[in-house]
Short mmCIF file of C-alpha atoms and ligand atoms in Angstrom, two decimals:
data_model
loop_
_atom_site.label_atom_id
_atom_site.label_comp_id
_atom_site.label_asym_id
_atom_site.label_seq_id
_atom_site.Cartn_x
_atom_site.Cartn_y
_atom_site.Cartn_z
CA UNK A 961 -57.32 16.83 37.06
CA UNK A 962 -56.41 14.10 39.50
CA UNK A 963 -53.15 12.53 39.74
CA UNK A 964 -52.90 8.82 38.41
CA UNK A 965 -49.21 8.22 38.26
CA UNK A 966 -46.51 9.73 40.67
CA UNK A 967 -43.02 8.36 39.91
CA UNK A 968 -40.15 9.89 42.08
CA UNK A 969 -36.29 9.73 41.11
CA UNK A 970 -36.55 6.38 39.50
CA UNK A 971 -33.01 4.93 38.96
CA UNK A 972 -32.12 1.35 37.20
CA UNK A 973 -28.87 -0.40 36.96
CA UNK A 974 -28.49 -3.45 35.40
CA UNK A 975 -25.92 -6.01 36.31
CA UNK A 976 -24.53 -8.43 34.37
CA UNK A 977 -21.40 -10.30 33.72
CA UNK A 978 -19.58 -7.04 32.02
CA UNK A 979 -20.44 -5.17 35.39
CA UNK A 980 -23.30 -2.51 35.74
CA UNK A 981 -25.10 -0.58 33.10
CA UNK A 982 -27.14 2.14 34.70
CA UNK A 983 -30.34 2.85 32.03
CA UNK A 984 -32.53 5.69 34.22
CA UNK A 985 -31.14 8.12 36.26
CA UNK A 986 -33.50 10.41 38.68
CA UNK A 987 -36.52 10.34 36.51
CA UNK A 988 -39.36 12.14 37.86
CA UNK A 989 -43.00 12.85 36.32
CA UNK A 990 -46.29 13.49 37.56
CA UNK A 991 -49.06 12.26 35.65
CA UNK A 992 -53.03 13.26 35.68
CA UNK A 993 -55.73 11.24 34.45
CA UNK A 994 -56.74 11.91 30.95
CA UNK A 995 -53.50 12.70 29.90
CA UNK A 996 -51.46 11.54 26.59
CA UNK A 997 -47.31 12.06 27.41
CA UNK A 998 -44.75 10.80 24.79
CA UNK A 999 -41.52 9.67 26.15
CA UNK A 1000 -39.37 10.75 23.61
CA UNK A 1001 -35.56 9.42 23.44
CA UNK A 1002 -32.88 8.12 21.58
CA UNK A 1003 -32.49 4.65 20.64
CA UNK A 1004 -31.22 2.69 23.65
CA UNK A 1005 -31.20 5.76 26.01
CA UNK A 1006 -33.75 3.11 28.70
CA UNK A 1007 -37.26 4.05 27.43
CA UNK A 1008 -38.29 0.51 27.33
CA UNK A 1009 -37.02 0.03 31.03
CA UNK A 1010 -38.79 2.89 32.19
CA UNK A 1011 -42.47 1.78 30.98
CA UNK A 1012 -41.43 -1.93 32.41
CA UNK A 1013 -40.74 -0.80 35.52
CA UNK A 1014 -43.94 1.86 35.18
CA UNK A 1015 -45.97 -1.81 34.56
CA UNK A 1016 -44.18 -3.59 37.38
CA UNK A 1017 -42.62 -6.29 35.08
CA UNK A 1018 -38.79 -5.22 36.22
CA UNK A 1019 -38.27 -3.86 39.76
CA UNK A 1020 -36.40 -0.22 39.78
CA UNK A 1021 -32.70 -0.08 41.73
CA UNK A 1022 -34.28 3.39 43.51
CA UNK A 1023 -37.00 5.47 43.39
CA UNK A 1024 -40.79 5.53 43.57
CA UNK A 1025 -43.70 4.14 41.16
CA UNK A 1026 -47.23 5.62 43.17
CA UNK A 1027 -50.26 4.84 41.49
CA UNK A 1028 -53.69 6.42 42.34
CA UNK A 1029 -56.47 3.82 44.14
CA UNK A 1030 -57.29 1.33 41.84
CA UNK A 1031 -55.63 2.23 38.79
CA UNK A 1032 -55.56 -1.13 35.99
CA UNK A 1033 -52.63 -0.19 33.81
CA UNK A 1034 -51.85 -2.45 30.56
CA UNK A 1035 -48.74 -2.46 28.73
CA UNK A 1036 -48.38 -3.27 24.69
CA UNK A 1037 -44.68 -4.13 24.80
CA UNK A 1038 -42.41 -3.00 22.13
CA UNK A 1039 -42.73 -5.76 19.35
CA UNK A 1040 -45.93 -7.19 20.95
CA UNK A 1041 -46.60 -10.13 18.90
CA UNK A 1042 -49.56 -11.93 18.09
CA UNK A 1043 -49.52 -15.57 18.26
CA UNK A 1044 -49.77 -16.82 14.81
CA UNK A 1045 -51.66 -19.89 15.87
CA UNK A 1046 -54.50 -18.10 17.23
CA UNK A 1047 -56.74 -16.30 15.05
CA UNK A 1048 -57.70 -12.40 15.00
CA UNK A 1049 -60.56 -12.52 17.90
CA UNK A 1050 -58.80 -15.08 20.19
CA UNK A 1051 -55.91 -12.87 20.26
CA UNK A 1052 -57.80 -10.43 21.35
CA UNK A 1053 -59.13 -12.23 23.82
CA UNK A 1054 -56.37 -13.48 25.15
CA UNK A 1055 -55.52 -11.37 28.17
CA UNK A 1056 -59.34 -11.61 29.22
CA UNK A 1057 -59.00 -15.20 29.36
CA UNK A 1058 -55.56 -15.38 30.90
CA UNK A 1059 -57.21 -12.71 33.75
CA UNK A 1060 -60.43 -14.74 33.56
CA UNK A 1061 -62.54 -12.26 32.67
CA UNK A 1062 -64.52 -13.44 29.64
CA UNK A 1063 -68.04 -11.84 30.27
CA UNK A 1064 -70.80 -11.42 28.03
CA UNK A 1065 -69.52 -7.58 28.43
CA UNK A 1066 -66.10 -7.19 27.66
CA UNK A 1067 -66.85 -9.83 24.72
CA UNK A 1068 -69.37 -7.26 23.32
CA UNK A 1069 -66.76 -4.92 23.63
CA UNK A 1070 -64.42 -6.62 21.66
CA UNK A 1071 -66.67 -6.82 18.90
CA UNK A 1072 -67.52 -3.47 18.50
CA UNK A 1073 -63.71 -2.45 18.60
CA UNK A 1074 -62.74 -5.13 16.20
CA UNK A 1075 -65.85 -3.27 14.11
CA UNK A 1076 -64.28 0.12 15.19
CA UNK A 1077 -60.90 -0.78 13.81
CA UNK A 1078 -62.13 -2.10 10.80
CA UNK A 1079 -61.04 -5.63 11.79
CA UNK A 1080 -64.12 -7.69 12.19
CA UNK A 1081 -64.18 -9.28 9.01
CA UNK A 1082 -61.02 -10.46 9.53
CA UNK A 1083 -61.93 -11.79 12.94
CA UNK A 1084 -61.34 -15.78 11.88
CA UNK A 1085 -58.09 -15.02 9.97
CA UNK A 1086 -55.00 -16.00 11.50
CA UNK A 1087 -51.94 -13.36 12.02
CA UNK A 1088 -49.90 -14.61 8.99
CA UNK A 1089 -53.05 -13.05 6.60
CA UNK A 1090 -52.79 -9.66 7.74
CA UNK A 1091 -51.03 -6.63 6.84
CA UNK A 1092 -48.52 -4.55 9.30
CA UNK A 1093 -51.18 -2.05 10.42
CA UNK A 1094 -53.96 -4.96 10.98
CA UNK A 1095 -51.69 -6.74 12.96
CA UNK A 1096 -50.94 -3.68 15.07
CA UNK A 1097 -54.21 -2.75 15.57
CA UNK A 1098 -55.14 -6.17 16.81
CA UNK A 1099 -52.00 -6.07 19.02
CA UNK A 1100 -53.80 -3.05 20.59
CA UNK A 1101 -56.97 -4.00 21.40
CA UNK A 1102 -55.66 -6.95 22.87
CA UNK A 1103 -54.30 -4.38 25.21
CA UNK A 1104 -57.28 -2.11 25.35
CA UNK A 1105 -59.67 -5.38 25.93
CA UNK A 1106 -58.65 -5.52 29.81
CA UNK A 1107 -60.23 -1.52 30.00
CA UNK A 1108 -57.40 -0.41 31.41
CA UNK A 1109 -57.00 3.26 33.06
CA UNK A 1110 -53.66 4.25 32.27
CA UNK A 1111 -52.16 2.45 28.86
CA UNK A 1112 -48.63 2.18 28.54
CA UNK A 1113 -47.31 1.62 24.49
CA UNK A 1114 -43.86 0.96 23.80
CA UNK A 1115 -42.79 1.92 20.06
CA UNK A 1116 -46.57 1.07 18.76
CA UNK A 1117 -45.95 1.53 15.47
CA UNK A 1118 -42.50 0.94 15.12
CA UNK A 1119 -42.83 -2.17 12.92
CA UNK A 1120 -44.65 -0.03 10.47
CA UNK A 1121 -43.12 1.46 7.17
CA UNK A 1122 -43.57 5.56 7.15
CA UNK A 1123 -46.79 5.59 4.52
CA UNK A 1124 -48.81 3.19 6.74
CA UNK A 1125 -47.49 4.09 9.75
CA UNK A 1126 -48.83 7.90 9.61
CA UNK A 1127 -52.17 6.67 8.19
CA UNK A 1128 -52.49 3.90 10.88
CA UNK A 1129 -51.08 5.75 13.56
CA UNK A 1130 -53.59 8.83 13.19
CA UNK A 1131 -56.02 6.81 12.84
CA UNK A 1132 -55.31 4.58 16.27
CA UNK A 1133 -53.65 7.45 18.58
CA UNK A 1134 -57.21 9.74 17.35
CA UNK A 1135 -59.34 6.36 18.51
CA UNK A 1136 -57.09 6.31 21.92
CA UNK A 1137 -57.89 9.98 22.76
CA UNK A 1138 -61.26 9.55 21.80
CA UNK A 1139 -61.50 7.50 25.12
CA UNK A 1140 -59.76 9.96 26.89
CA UNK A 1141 -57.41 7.05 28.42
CA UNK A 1142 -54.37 8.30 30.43
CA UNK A 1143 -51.33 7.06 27.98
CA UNK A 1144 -48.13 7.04 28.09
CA UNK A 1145 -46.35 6.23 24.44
CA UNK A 1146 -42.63 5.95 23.46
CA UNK A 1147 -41.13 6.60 20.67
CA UNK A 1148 -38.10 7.75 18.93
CA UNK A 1149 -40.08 9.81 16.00
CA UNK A 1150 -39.99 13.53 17.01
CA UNK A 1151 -43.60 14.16 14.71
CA UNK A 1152 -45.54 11.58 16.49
CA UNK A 1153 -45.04 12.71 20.16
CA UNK A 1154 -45.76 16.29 18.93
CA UNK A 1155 -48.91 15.38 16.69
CA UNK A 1156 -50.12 12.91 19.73
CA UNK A 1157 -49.37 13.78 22.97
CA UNK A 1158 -50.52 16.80 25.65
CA UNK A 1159 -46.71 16.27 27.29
CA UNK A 1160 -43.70 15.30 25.16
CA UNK A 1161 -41.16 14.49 27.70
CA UNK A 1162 -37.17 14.58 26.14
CA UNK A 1163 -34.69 12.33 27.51
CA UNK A 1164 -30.94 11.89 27.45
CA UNK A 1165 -28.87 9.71 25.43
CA UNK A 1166 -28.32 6.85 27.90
CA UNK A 1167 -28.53 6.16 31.19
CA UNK A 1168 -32.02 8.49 30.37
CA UNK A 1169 -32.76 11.38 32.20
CA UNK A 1170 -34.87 13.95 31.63
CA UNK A 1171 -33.66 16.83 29.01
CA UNK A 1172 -37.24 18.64 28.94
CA UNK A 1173 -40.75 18.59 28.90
CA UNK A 1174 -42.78 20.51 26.52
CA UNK A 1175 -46.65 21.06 26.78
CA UNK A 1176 -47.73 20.79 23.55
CA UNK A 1177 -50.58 23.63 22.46
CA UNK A 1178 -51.27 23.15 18.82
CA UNK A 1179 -54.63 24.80 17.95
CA UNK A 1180 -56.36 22.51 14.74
CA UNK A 1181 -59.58 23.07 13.39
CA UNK A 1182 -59.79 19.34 12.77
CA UNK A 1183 -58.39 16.32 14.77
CA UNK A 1184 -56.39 15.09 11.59
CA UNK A 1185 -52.95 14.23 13.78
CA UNK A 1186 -51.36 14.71 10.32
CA UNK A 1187 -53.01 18.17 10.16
CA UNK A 1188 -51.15 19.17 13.12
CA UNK A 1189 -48.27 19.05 11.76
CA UNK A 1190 -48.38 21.28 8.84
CA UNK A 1191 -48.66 23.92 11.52
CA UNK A 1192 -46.58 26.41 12.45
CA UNK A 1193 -46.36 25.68 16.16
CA UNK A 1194 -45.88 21.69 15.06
CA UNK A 1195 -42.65 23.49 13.81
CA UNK A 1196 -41.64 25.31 16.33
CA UNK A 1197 -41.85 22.79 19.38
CA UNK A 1198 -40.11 19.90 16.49
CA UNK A 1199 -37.12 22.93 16.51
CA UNK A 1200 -36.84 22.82 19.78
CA UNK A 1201 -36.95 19.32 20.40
CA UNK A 1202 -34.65 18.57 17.87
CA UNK A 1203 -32.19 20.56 19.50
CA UNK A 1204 -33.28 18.96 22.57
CA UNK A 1205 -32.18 15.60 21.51
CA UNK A 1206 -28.70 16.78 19.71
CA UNK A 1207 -28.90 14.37 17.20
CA UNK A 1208 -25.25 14.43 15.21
CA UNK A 1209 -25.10 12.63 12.17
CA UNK A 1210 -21.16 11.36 11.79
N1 ATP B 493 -32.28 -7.12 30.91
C1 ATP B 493 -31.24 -6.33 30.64
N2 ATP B 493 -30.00 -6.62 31.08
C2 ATP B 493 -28.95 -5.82 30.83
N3 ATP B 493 -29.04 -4.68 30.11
C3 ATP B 493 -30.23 -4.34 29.62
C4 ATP B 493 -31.40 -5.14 29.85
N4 ATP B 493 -32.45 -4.53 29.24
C5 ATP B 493 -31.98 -3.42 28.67
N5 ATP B 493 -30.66 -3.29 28.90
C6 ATP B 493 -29.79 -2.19 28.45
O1 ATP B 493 -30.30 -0.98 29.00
C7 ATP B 493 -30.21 0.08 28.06
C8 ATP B 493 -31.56 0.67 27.83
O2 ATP B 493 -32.40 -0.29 27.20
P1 ATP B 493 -33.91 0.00 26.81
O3 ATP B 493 -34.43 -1.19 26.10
O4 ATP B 493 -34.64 0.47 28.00
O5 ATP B 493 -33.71 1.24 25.81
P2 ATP B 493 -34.72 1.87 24.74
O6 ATP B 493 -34.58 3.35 24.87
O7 ATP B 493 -36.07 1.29 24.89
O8 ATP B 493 -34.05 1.39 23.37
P3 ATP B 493 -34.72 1.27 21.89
O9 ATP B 493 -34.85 2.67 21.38
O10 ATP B 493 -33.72 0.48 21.13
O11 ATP B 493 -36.04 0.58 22.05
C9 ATP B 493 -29.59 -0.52 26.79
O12 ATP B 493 -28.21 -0.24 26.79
C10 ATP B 493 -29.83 -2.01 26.96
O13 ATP B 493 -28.80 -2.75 26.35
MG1 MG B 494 -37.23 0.23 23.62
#
């Protein structure tokens, strides 16, 4: 598999009135086309930085971001909001127009995903008349409208309580890898990087670093990502990674 991401020891301090706050430290990862990593950390540790800078929106203090020829990358930020005074389909439009790139084409294609994610009925409703999930999935194919290569999610379903976030979230992440898209996803829930990803990469309380990578190998007769984990190797990598991430409760 080709390489589509290099990043090499990628460091960020940020400086403010209080002094500096370093968030990464040396982060390194490889990544090849096709492939699903979870960056997996906990809350605060600098996951959020480290997709930014991955997207170019903040510049790293040090290191390397090398992207293959060509690559379009598209990030849905954590909390990625709709705007409530646009309706369903011209928020998803709204980074083809802003990119002027409103063809016959890509409109086509965000019909058939707003059919895909059961959201074309719902096409002429504004934000305020949709539930959690709805919203997120409209969210993401705002994101997935510009066809990008490499699709960076922050958190995706982080706004989400736990029923609808396991139904909407196997549903979406099984949609994603459908498309075999390059992704890269954080989160802070140990079950979704194992049930989604190829690579879950652990990292450090804060500034983040990285603690471990696992490849994930979790043979499933079906594609259910909530199948996966009533496995017995979803078990043992979520011991391991739970270890990993030495969570203490006090
Ligand atoms: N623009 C900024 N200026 C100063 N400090 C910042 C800035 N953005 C983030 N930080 C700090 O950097 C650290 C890492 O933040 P970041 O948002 O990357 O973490 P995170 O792992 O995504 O957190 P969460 O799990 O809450 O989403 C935090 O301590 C945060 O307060
Ligand atoms: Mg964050």
């Amino acid at each position: 598999m080709p390489e589509i991401l290099t990043i090499k020891h990628l460091s960020k301090a940020y400086f403010d009135k209080t002094g500096i706050l370093t968030a990464v430290k040396d982060f390194s990862l490889t990544v090849q086309k096709g492939e699903f990593i979870a960056l997996l950390g906990p809350s605060g540790c600098g996951k959020s930085t480290i997709l930014s800078i991955i997207s170019g929106l903040i510049q790293q203090t040090d290191g390397e971001v090398l992207f293959a020829d060509d690559i379009k990358t598209a990030y849905m930020l954590q909390s990625d909001q709709l705007f409530n005074w646009r309706t369903v389909y011209k928020n998803a439009i709204l980074g083809l127009e802003v990119q002027n790139k409103l063809t016959e084409e890509n409109i086509v294609r965000v019909e058939n995903m707003l059919k895909d994610y059961g959201l074309y009925e719902f096409r002429n409703h504004y934000p305020s008349q949709l539930s959690g999930g709805m919203k997120q999935r409209a969210a993401l194919i705002r994101t997935l409208a510009l066809s990008p290569d490499l699709l960076l999610l922050d958190e995706p379903f982080s706004a989400l309580d736990y029923q609808s976030r396991l139904a909407v979230s196997d549903d979406i992440l099984r949609k994603i890898k459908k498309e075999e898209k390059t992704v890269i996803m954080v989160t802070h829930d140990i079950s979704e990087a194992i049930s989604a990803a190829d690579r879950v990469v652990v990292l450090t309380g804060r500034p983040a670093e990285i603690k471990s990578i696992y490849d994930i190998h979790i043979p499933s007769e079906t594609e259910s990502l909530i199948k996966k984990r009533q496995t017995s190797e979803f078990s043992k990598y979520f011991d391991l990674i739970w270890k990993d991430l030495d969570i203490h409760v006090s």
